[in-house]
Coordinates of C-alpha atoms in Angstrom, one line a residue:
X1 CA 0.0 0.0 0.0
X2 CA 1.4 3.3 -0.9
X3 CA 2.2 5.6 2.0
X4 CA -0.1 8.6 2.2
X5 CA 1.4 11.9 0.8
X6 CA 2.8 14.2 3.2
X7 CA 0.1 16.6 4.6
X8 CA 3.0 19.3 6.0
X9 CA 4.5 20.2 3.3
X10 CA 3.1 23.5 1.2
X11 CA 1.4 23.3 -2.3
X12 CA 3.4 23.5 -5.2
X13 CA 2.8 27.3 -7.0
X14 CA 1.6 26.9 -10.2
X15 CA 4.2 28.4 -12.8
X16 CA 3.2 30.6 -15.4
X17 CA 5.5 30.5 -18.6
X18 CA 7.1 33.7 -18.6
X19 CA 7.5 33.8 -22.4
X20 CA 3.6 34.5 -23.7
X21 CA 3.4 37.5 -20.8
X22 CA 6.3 39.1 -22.1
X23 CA 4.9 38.8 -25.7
X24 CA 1.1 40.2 -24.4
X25 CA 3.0 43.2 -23.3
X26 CA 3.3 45.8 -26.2
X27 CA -0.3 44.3 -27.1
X28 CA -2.0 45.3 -23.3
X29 CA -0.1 48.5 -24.1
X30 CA -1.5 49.4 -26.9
X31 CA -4.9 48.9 -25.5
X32 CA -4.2 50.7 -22.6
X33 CA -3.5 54.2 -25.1
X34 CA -6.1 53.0 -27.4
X35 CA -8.2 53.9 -24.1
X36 CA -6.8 56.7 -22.6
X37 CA -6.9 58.7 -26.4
X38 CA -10.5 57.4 -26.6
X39 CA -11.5 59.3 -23.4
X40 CA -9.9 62.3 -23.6
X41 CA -9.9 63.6 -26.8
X42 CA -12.8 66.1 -27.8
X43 CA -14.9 64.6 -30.9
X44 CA -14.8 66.7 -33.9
X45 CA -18.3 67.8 -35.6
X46 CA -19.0 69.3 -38.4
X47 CA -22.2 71.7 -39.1
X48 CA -23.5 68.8 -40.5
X49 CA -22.8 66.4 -38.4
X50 CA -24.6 68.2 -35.7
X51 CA -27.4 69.0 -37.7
X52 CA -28.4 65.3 -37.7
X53 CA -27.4 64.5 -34.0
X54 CA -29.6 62.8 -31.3
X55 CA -27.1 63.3 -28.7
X56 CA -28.3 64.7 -25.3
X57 CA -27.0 67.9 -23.8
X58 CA -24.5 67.9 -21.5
X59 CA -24.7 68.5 -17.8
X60 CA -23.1 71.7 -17.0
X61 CA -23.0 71.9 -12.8
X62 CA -24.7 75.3 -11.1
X63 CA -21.8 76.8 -9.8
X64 CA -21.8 80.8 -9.5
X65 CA -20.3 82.8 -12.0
X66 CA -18.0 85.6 -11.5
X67 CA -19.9 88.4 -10.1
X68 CA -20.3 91.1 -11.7
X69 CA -22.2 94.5 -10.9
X70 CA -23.4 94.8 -14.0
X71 CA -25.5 91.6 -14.2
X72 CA -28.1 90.3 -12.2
X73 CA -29.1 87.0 -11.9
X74 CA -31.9 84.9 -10.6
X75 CA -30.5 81.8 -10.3
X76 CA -32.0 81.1 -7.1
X77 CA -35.1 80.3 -9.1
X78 CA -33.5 76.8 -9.9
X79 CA -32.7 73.8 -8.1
X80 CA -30.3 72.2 -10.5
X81 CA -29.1 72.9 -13.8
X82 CA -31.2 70.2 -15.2
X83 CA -34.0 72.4 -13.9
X84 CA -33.0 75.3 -15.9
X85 CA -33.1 73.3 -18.8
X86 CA -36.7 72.1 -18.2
X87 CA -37.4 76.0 -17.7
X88 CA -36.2 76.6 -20.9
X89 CA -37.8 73.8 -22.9
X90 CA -41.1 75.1 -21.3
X91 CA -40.7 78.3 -23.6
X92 CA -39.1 77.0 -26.9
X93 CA -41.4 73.6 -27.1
X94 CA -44.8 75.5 -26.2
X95 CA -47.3 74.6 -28.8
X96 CA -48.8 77.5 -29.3
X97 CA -45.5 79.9 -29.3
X98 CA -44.0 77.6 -31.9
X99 CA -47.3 78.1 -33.9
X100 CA -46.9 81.6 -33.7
X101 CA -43.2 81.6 -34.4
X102 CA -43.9 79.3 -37.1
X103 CA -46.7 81.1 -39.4
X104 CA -47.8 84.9 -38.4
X105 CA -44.1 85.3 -37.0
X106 CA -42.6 83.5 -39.4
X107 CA -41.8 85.8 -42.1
X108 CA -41.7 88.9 -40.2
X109 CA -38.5 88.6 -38.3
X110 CA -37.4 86.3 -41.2
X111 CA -37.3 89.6 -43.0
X112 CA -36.3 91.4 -40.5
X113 CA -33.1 89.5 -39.8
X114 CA -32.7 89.6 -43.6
X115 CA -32.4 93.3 -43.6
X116 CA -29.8 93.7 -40.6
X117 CA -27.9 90.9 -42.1
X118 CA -27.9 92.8 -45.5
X119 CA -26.5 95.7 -43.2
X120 CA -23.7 93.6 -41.6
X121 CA -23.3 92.2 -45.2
X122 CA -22.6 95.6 -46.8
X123 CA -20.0 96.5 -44.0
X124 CA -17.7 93.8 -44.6
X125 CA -19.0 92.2 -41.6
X126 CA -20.2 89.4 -43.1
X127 CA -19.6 87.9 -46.7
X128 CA -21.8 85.1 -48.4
X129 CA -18.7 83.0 -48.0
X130 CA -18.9 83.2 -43.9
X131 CA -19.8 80.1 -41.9
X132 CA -22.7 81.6 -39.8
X133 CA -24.1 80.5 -36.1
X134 CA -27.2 81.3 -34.7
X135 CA -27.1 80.7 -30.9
X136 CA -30.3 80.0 -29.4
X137 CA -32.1 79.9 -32.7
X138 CA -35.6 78.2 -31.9
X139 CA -37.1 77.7 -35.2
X140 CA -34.6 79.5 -36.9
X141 CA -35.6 82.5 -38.6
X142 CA -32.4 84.1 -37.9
X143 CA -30.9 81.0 -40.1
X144 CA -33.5 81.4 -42.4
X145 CA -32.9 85.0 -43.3
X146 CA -29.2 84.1 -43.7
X147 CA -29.7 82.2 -46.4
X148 CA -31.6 84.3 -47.7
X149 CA -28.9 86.7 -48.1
X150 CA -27.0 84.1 -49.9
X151 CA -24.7 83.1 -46.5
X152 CA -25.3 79.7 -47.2
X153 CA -23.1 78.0 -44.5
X154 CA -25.1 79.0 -42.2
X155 CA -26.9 76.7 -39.0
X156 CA -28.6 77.5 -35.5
X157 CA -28.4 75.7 -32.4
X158 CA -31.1 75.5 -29.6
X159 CA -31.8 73.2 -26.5
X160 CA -35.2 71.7 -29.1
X161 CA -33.9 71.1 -32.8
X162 CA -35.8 72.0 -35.3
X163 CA -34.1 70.7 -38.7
X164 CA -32.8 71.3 -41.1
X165 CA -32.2 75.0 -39.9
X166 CA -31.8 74.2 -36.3
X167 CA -29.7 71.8 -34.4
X168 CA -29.5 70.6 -31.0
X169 CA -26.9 72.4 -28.7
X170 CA -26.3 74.0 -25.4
X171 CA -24.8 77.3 -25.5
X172 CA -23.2 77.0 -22.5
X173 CA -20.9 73.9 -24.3
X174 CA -21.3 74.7 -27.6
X175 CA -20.6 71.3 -29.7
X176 CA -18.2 72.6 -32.3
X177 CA -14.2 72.9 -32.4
X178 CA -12.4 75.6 -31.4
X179 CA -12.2 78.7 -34.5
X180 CA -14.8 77.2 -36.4
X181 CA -17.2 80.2 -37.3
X182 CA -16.7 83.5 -39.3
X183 CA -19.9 85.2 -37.6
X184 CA -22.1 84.5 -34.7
X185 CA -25.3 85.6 -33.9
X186 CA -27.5 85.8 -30.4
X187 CA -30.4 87.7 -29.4
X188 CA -30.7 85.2 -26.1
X189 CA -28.0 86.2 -23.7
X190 CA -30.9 86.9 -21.2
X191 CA -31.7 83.1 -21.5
X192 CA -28.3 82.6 -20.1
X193 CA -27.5 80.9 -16.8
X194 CA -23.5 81.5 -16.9
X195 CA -23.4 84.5 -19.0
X196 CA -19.5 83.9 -18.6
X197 CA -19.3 80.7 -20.0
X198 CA -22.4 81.6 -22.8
X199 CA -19.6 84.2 -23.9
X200 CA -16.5 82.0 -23.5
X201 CA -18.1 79.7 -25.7
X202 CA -18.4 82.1 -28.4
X203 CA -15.2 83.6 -28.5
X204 CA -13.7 79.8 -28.6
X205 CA -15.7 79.1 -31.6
X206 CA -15.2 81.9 -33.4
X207 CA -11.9 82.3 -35.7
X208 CA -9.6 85.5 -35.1
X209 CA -11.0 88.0 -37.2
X210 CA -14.7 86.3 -36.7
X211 CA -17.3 88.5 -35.8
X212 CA -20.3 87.9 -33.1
X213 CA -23.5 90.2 -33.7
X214 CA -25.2 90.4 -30.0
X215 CA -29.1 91.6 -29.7
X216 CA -29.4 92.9 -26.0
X217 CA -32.2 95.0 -23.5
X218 CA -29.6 96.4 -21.2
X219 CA -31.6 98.2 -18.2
X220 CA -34.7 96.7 -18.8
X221 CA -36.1 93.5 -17.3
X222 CA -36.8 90.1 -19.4
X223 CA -39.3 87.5 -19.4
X224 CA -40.2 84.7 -16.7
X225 CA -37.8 82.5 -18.7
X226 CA -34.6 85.4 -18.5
X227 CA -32.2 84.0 -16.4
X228 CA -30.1 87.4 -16.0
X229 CA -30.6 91.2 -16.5
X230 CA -28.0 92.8 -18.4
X231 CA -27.6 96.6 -16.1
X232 CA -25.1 97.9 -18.2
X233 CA -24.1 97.0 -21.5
X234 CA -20.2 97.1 -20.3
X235 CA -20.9 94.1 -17.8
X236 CA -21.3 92.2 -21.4
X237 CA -18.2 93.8 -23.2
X238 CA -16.3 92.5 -20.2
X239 CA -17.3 89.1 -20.8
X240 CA -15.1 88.6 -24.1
X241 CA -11.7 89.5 -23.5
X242 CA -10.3 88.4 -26.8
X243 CA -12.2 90.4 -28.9
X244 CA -12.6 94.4 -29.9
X245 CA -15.8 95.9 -29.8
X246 CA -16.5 97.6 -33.4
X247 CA -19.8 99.1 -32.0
X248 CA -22.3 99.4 -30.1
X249 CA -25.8 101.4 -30.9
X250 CA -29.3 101.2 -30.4
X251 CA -32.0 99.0 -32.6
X252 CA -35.1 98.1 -32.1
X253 CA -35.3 94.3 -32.4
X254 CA -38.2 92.6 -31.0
X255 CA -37.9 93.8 -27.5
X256 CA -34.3 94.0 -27.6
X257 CA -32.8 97.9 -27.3
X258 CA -29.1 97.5 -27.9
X259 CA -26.7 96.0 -30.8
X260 CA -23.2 94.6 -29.7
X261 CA -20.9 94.2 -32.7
X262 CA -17.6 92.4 -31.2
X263 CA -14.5 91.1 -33.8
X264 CA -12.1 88.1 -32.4
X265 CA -8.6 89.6 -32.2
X266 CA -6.1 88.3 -34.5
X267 CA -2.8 86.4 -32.9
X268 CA 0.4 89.0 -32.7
X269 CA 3.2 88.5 -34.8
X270 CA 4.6 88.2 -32.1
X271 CA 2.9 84.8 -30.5
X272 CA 2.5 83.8 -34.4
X273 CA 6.4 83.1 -34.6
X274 CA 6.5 81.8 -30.7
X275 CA 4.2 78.7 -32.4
X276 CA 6.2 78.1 -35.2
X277 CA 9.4 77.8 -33.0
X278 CA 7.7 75.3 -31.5

């Protein structure tokens, strides 16, 4: 009878071959990149491409801006920023507003829009060769009259799409790349929550030399749906550091008293030679 194995001594290890690990190494690497690229790089859209999207907007967290005395807000309206989106979607999906906007409005401000954008046109402020924005564009008569003028690169972006003028966008995280517009125009700084980041966002998607068209009421107070009340029109100048005001002058635009007209400053020589050194 064989003698029973020895209960005392340890378990042998089991041994992997070394040889297969070392080979799974540049693969596990790779993957590991693959990853780490996928993750952090920022996706790049076209107009078009966000034209047809479905993606939802992204969370932005309800933290204060910068005070400023020139600005008052009413954020304590709002819980969350998720609220403030519902608040806003109230206005732009309300079936009978977009029945107005959409047939006796329609082709009022479409025309009107059309005429301040001949205007801009005739200044050199625009060409028909500009790649046009309309932030917070609802239906998109602003789009529509841009067109119209034969700027045909031309797209809006609200919270509610309406296509094909209008895509889906938060203009708090606008989703384009970085110098990708020749003009910008917004009459809905009112609607916005972080008027900081609202301008931010336009200055980083405008190209140097682009120009943003802003449609303001500056001492007067907006809608239930306003999230801010502009005091004095310098408290919005402040707000875009990289670019010169050309002008600023009164309109009447559906409600709206005052006419921002900012340019996106041009890199100096200077910094221009700093980035091809390196």
């Amino acid at each position: 009878m064989a003698a029973a194995a020895d209960s005392s001594k340890p378990a042998r290890a089991a041994v992997l071959p070394a040889r297969p690990l070392l080979l799974a190494l540049p693969f596990l690497s790779l993957l590991l990149l693959l990853y780490v690229y996928s993750t952090s790089s920022r996706p790049v859209l076209s107009a078009t491409a966000v034209a047809a999207s479905t993606t939802t907007t992204t969370v932005v967290p309800l933290t204060p801006s910068p005070p400023t005395p020139h600005i008052r807000m009413r954020r304590s309206r709002y819980a969350s920023y998720d609220d403030y989106l519902r608040h806003q979607l109230n206005k732009t999906l309300d079936p009978r507003l977009r029945r107005v906007w959409a047939t006796r409005d329609w082709q009022r401000k479409v025309d009107a829009f059309a005429r301040l954008f001949t205007g801009l046109r005739d200044e050199g402020l625009l060409s028909t060769t500009s790649r046009a924005l309309c932030v917070g564009a609802r239906l998109g008569q602003e789009v529509a009259a841009l067109r119209q003028v034969g700027v045909r690169d031309a797209l809006g972006i609200d919270l509610a799409p309406a296509p094909p003028l209008v895509a889906r966008g938060d203009f708090h995280n606008q989703p384009f790349d970085n110098d990708t517009f020749d003009f910008e125009f917004s009459n809905v700084f009112d609607h916005a929550l972080y008027p900081d980041r609202f301008a931010a966002e336009v200055e980083r998607t405008l190209r140097p030399g682009g120009v943003a068209v802003l449609h303001v009421a500056v001492h007067r107070r907006g809608d239930k749906y306003s999230a801010n009340d502009l005091l004095d029109v310098r408290g919005l100048v402040g707000l875009f550091p990289r670019c010169d005001v050309v002008r600023v002058s009164k309109v009447d635009a559906f409600g709206l008293d005052t006419e921002v007209i900012l340019r996106k400053k041009r890199p100096s020589s200077r910094r221009r030679r700093r980035r091809r050194r390196l």
